Amino acid sequence: MPITPTEKIWMNGELIPWEDAKVHVLTHTLHYGTGVFEGVRAYETARGPAVFRLTDHIERLFASAKIFMIDIPFTVQEIVEATKETVKVNGLPSCYIRPIVYLGYGEMGLNPMPCVVNVSIAVWPWGAYLGDEGMQHGVRMKISSWRRHDPNIIPPAAKGTGQYINSQLAKVEAIKAGYDEAIMLNPQGFVAEASGENIFIARDGDLITPPLSAGALVGITRDSVIRIARDLGVNVHEADLMRTDLYTADEVFVCGTAAEITPVREIDDRVVGEPGPLTKKIQEVFHAAVRGEVERYADWLEYVS
Ligand SMILES: Cc1ncc(COP(=O)(O)O)c(C=O)c1O
């Protein structure tokens, strides 16, 4: 889906016109992929736009930066406030938000430490990442021939810009083969996650998701799903899953900021089916929570004004 330009982008402390938010071709991150970023969403609520779990996202941004030894020249609170300001100034009722920390122009070579650290925050309208049809009836997924990287090769705990070339290899392979999305196994052969989402299966009324040690990102939507499910009285376990556990599951869904809660209807041509009752219930509660309609989850919303 093409990006719809909005008015202003926050760059290093200033709101500047969208078309002026440019970087030099010798920007370090462009060459070597050392940068960290977040994907966040603001939702329309009765009290105006609210950013879903904003502080949690910005704390993860700082954790990712710590892993790569990048010193962000702002505090968590400053980036939280800058994000709210960027959403507010662009006047959108709901939007996707992309904060990124990248190494700028001035140094080249593999030592990133002398590089200048830049931060920018852009916002734009973005609908269902895996499509409206997928959201309603489920997507078709393929187990990728590309493995998720091992934690001692590239840390899956960090949301680093360069590490997404691994996800992109898997995504392209899946799309070229006629599927919507890729599921990645870790080097041990257990399910890690999808190219840009965490994954859950339902079996005999319980929910199971791979542990973070399987190579999954510490997903904020994953955490929200676990809390919603437990509040609904559902048992949630973290356990290693084999690809065949996906084929024989009662229900499968993936979750993430971009994809929200997207049901999976087929994996490697094995039919899982239309979204099941647990998937639908969690989708329903999640969509109500992000719109400020569930008092119990009110603390997940950070209003922009
Ligand atoms: C690889 C990967 N896994 C999982 C997720 C889901 O994380 P979150 O729910 O925090 O957006 C994302 C999206 O950020 C992702 O890129």
Coordinates of C-alpha atoms and ligand atoms in Angstrom, one line a residue:
M1 CA 0.0 0.0 0.0
P2 CA 1.6 3.3 -1.0
I3 CA 2.4 5.8 1.8
T4 CA 0.0 8.7 2.0
P5 CA 2.1 11.8 2.9
T6 CA 1.1 13.9 5.9
E7 CA 2.2 17.4 6.8
K8 CA 5.0 17.2 9.3
I9 CA 7.8 14.8 10.4
W10 CA 9.6 15.2 13.7
M11 CA 13.4 15.1 13.1
N12 CA 15.9 15.6 15.9
G13 CA 13.6 17.8 18.0
E14 CA 11.9 19.8 15.2
L15 CA 8.7 19.4 13.2
I16 CA 9.6 19.9 9.6
P17 CA 7.6 19.6 6.3
W18 CA 7.1 16.0 5.1
E19 CA 9.0 16.6 1.8
D20 CA 12.0 18.1 3.7
A21 CA 12.6 15.0 5.8
K22 CA 15.6 13.7 3.9
V23 CA 18.9 12.0 4.6
H24 CA 22.3 12.0 2.8
V25 CA 23.1 9.0 0.6
L26 CA 26.2 8.4 2.8
T27 CA 24.0 8.0 5.9
H28 CA 25.7 5.2 7.8
T29 CA 22.5 3.2 8.5
L30 CA 21.7 3.0 4.8
H31 CA 25.0 1.2 4.2
Y32 CA 25.3 -1.2 7.2
G33 CA 21.8 -1.5 8.7
T34 CA 22.6 -0.3 12.2
G35 CA 19.5 1.4 13.3
V36 CA 16.5 0.7 15.5
F37 CA 12.8 1.5 15.0
E38 CA 9.3 1.0 16.2
G39 CA 5.9 0.5 14.6
V40 CA 3.1 2.0 16.7
R41 CA -0.5 2.8 16.1
A42 CA -2.8 5.6 17.2
Y43 CA -6.5 4.8 17.2
E44 CA -9.6 7.0 17.0
T45 CA -11.4 7.1 20.4
A46 CA -14.3 9.1 21.8
R47 CA -11.7 11.3 23.5
G48 CA -9.7 11.9 20.3
P49 CA -6.6 10.0 19.0
A50 CA -4.9 7.7 21.5
V51 CA -1.6 5.9 21.0
F52 CA -1.7 2.3 21.9
R53 CA 1.0 1.3 24.5
L54 CA 3.2 4.2 23.4
T55 CA 5.5 4.2 26.4
D56 CA 6.0 0.4 26.1
H57 CA 7.0 0.9 22.4
I58 CA 9.4 3.7 23.2
E59 CA 10.9 1.7 26.0
R60 CA 11.4 -1.2 23.6
L61 CA 13.1 1.3 21.2
F62 CA 15.6 2.2 23.9
A63 CA 16.1 -1.5 24.7
S64 CA 16.9 -2.2 21.0
A65 CA 19.3 0.8 21.0
K66 CA 21.0 -0.6 24.1
I67 CA 21.6 -3.9 22.5
F68 CA 23.3 -2.2 19.6
M69 CA 25.1 0.3 21.9
I70 CA 23.4 3.3 20.3
D71 CA 23.0 6.2 22.7
I72 CA 19.8 8.0 21.8
P73 CA 20.2 11.7 22.5
F74 CA 16.7 12.0 24.0
T75 CA 14.9 10.5 27.0
V76 CA 12.1 8.0 26.7
Q77 CA 9.7 10.8 27.9
E78 CA 10.9 13.2 25.3
I79 CA 10.3 10.7 22.5
V80 CA 6.9 9.8 24.0
E81 CA 6.0 13.5 24.0
A82 CA 7.4 14.1 20.5
T83 CA 5.3 11.2 19.2
K84 CA 2.1 12.6 20.6
E85 CA 3.0 16.0 19.2
T86 CA 3.6 14.5 15.7
V87 CA 0.2 12.7 15.8
K88 CA -1.5 15.9 17.0
V89 CA 0.0 18.3 14.5
N90 CA -0.9 16.1 11.6
G91 CA -4.5 16.1 12.6
L92 CA -5.2 12.4 11.9
P93 CA -7.9 10.6 13.9
S94 CA -5.8 7.3 13.6
C95 CA -2.5 6.5 12.0
Y96 CA 0.6 4.3 11.9
I97 CA 3.6 5.8 13.6
R98 CA 7.2 5.0 12.7
P99 CA 9.9 6.3 15.1
I100 CA 13.4 5.4 13.9
V101 CA 16.9 5.9 15.3
Y102 CA 19.6 5.9 12.6
L103 CA 23.2 6.7 12.3
G104 CA 23.9 9.7 10.1
Y105 CA 26.4 11.2 7.7
G106 CA 29.9 11.9 8.7
E107 CA 31.7 8.6 9.2
M108 CA 32.0 5.4 7.2
G109 CA 33.4 1.9 8.0
L110 CA 32.1 -0.8 10.3
N111 CA 32.7 0.9 13.6
P112 CA 29.3 2.6 14.2
M113 CA 30.3 4.2 17.5
P114 CA 31.6 7.6 16.2
C115 CA 28.5 8.2 14.1
V116 CA 26.0 10.9 14.9
V117 CA 22.7 9.4 16.2
N118 CA 19.5 10.8 14.6
V119 CA 15.9 10.3 15.6
S120 CA 12.8 10.9 13.5
I121 CA 9.1 10.2 13.8
A122 CA 6.7 10.0 10.9
V123 CA 3.0 9.2 10.9
W124 CA 0.6 8.3 8.1
P125 CA -2.8 6.5 7.6
W126 CA -2.4 2.8 7.3
G127 CA -5.2 0.2 7.1
A128 CA -5.0 -3.6 7.6
Y129 CA -1.4 -4.7 6.9
L130 CA -2.5 -8.2 5.7
G131 CA -5.6 -6.8 4.0
D132 CA -9.3 -6.5 5.0
E133 CA -10.1 -9.8 3.5
G134 CA -7.3 -11.5 5.5
M135 CA -8.5 -9.8 8.7
Q136 CA -12.0 -11.2 8.2
H137 CA -11.4 -14.6 6.7
G138 CA -7.8 -15.3 7.4
V139 CA -4.6 -15.3 5.5
R140 CA -2.7 -18.1 3.7
M141 CA 0.8 -18.7 5.1
K142 CA 3.9 -20.6 4.0
I143 CA 6.7 -21.9 6.2
S144 CA 9.8 -20.2 4.9
S145 CA 12.9 -22.0 3.7
W146 CA 14.7 -19.1 5.3
R147 CA 15.4 -19.6 9.0
R148 CA 15.0 -16.9 11.7
H149 CA 18.4 -15.7 12.8
D150 CA 19.9 -17.3 15.9
P151 CA 20.1 -15.0 19.0
N152 CA 23.9 -15.3 18.9
I153 CA 24.0 -14.2 15.2
I154 CA 21.6 -11.3 15.3
P155 CA 19.5 -10.7 18.4
P156 CA 15.7 -11.2 17.7
A157 CA 15.1 -9.2 21.0
A158 CA 16.1 -6.0 19.2
K159 CA 14.0 -4.3 16.5
G160 CA 17.0 -3.4 14.3
T161 CA 16.6 -2.0 10.8
G162 CA 19.2 -4.3 9.2
Q163 CA 17.8 -7.5 10.7
Y164 CA 14.6 -7.2 8.7
I165 CA 16.4 -8.4 5.5
N166 CA 15.9 -11.8 7.1
S167 CA 12.1 -11.2 7.2
Q168 CA 12.1 -9.8 3.7
L169 CA 13.7 -12.8 2.2
A170 CA 10.9 -14.9 3.8
K171 CA 8.2 -12.4 2.8
V172 CA 9.3 -12.3 -0.9
E173 CA 9.5 -16.1 -1.1
A174 CA 6.0 -16.4 0.4
I175 CA 4.5 -13.8 -1.9
K176 CA 6.2 -15.2 -5.0
A177 CA 4.8 -18.6 -4.2
G178 CA 1.3 -17.1 -4.0
Y179 CA 0.9 -16.9 -0.2
D180 CA 0.1 -13.8 2.0
E181 CA 2.8 -14.2 4.6
A182 CA 5.7 -16.3 5.8
I183 CA 6.3 -18.2 9.1
M184 CA 9.9 -18.6 10.1
L185 CA 11.4 -21.5 11.9
N186 CA 14.5 -21.0 14.1
P187 CA 17.8 -22.8 13.5
Q188 CA 16.6 -25.7 15.8
G189 CA 13.5 -26.1 13.5
F190 CA 10.9 -24.8 16.0
V191 CA 8.4 -22.1 15.0
A192 CA 9.8 -18.6 15.8
E193 CA 7.2 -16.1 14.4
A194 CA 5.9 -14.7 11.1
S195 CA 8.0 -12.2 9.1
G196 CA 6.5 -9.3 11.0
E197 CA 4.1 -10.8 13.6
N198 CA 4.1 -13.1 16.5
I199 CA 2.0 -16.3 16.2
F200 CA -0.5 -18.2 18.4
I201 CA -2.3 -21.5 18.0
A202 CA -5.4 -22.6 19.8
R203 CA -5.6 -26.3 20.9
D204 CA -8.4 -27.8 23.0
G205 CA -9.4 -24.3 24.2
D206 CA -5.9 -23.3 25.3
L207 CA -3.6 -20.8 23.5
I208 CA 0.0 -21.6 22.8
T209 CA 2.7 -19.2 21.5
P210 CA 6.5 -19.8 21.0
P211 CA 8.7 -18.5 23.9
L212 CA 10.9 -15.5 23.1
S213 CA 13.9 -17.8 23.3
A214 CA 12.5 -19.4 20.1
G215 CA 13.5 -16.2 18.3
A216 CA 10.3 -14.2 18.5
L217 CA 10.3 -10.4 19.0
V218 CA 9.0 -9.4 22.4
G219 CA 5.8 -8.3 20.8
I220 CA 3.6 -5.7 22.5
T221 CA 0.5 -7.1 20.8
R222 CA 1.6 -10.6 21.8
D223 CA 1.7 -9.3 25.4
S224 CA -1.8 -7.7 25.0
V225 CA -3.2 -10.9 23.6
I226 CA -1.9 -12.9 26.5
R227 CA -3.5 -10.5 29.0
I228 CA -6.8 -10.4 27.1
A229 CA -6.9 -14.2 26.9
R230 CA -6.1 -14.8 30.5
D231 CA -8.7 -12.2 31.5
L232 CA -11.2 -14.3 29.4
G233 CA -10.2 -17.3 31.5
V234 CA -8.2 -19.0 28.7
N235 CA -5.0 -20.9 29.6
V236 CA -2.0 -19.4 27.7
H237 CA 1.3 -21.3 27.5
E238 CA 4.6 -20.5 26.0
A239 CA 6.0 -23.7 24.3
D240 CA 8.1 -24.7 21.4
L241 CA 6.0 -25.5 18.4
M242 CA 6.8 -27.8 15.5
R243 CA 5.5 -26.9 12.0
T244 CA 3.0 -29.8 12.3
D245 CA 1.5 -28.2 15.4
L246 CA 0.5 -25.4 13.1
Y247 CA -1.0 -27.8 10.6
T248 CA -3.2 -29.6 13.2
A249 CA -4.1 -26.6 15.4
D250 CA -7.8 -25.8 16.0
E251 CA -7.1 -22.1 15.3
V252 CA -4.0 -20.1 14.3
F253 CA -3.6 -16.3 14.3
V254 CA -0.8 -13.8 14.0
C255 CA -0.5 -10.5 15.8
G256 CA 1.5 -7.3 15.7
T257 CA 1.0 -3.6 15.6
A258 CA 0.7 -3.5 11.8
A259 CA -1.3 -6.7 11.4
E260 CA -3.3 -6.4 14.6
I261 CA -5.0 -9.8 15.2
T262 CA -5.1 -11.5 11.8
P263 CA -6.5 -15.1 11.5
V264 CA -4.7 -17.7 9.5
R265 CA -6.8 -19.9 7.4
E266 CA -4.2 -22.1 5.6
I267 CA -0.6 -23.1 6.3
D268 CA 1.5 -24.8 3.5
D269 CA -1.9 -25.7 1.9
R270 CA -3.2 -27.4 5.0
V271 CA -6.6 -25.9 5.8
V272 CA -7.0 -24.5 9.3
G273 CA -10.4 -22.9 8.3
E274 CA -12.3 -19.7 8.8
P275 CA -11.5 -17.8 12.0
G276 CA -12.5 -19.8 15.1
P277 CA -14.2 -18.6 18.3
L278 CA -11.1 -17.8 20.3
T279 CA -9.5 -15.8 17.5
K280 CA -12.8 -13.9 16.9
K281 CA -13.2 -13.2 20.7
I282 CA -9.7 -11.9 21.1
Q283 CA -10.0 -9.8 17.9
E284 CA -13.2 -8.3 19.2
V285 CA -11.8 -7.4 22.7
F286 CA -8.6 -6.1 21.2
H287 CA -10.4 -3.9 18.7
A288 CA -12.6 -2.5 21.5
A289 CA -9.6 -2.0 23.8
V290 CA -7.7 0.1 21.3
R291 CA -10.7 2.3 20.8
G292 CA -11.0 3.0 24.5
E293 CA -14.2 0.9 24.9
V294 CA -12.8 -1.4 27.6
E295 CA -12.3 0.2 31.0
R296 CA -10.0 -2.6 32.2
Y297 CA -7.5 -1.8 29.5
A298 CA -7.8 2.0 29.7
D299 CA -4.1 2.2 30.8
W300 CA -3.0 0.9 27.4
L301 CA -4.1 4.2 25.7
E302 CA -2.0 7.4 25.8
Y303 CA -4.1 10.3 24.5
V304 CA -2.4 12.9 22.3
S305 CA -4.3 15.8 23.9
Ligands
LIG1 C1 9.4 -9.7 13.5 C2 8.3 -9.2 14.3 N1 7.7 -9.9 15.2 C3 6.6 -9.5 15.9 C4 6.1 -8.2 15.8 C5 4.9 -7.8 16.6 O1 5.4 -6.9 17.6 P1 4.4 -5.7 18.1 O2 3.2 -6.4 18.5 O3 5.1 -5.1 19.2 O4 4.2 -4.8 17.0 C6 6.7 -7.4 14.8 C7 6.2 -6.0 14.6 O5 6.7 -5.1 15.2 C8 7.8 -7.8 14.1 O6 8.4 -7.1 13.2

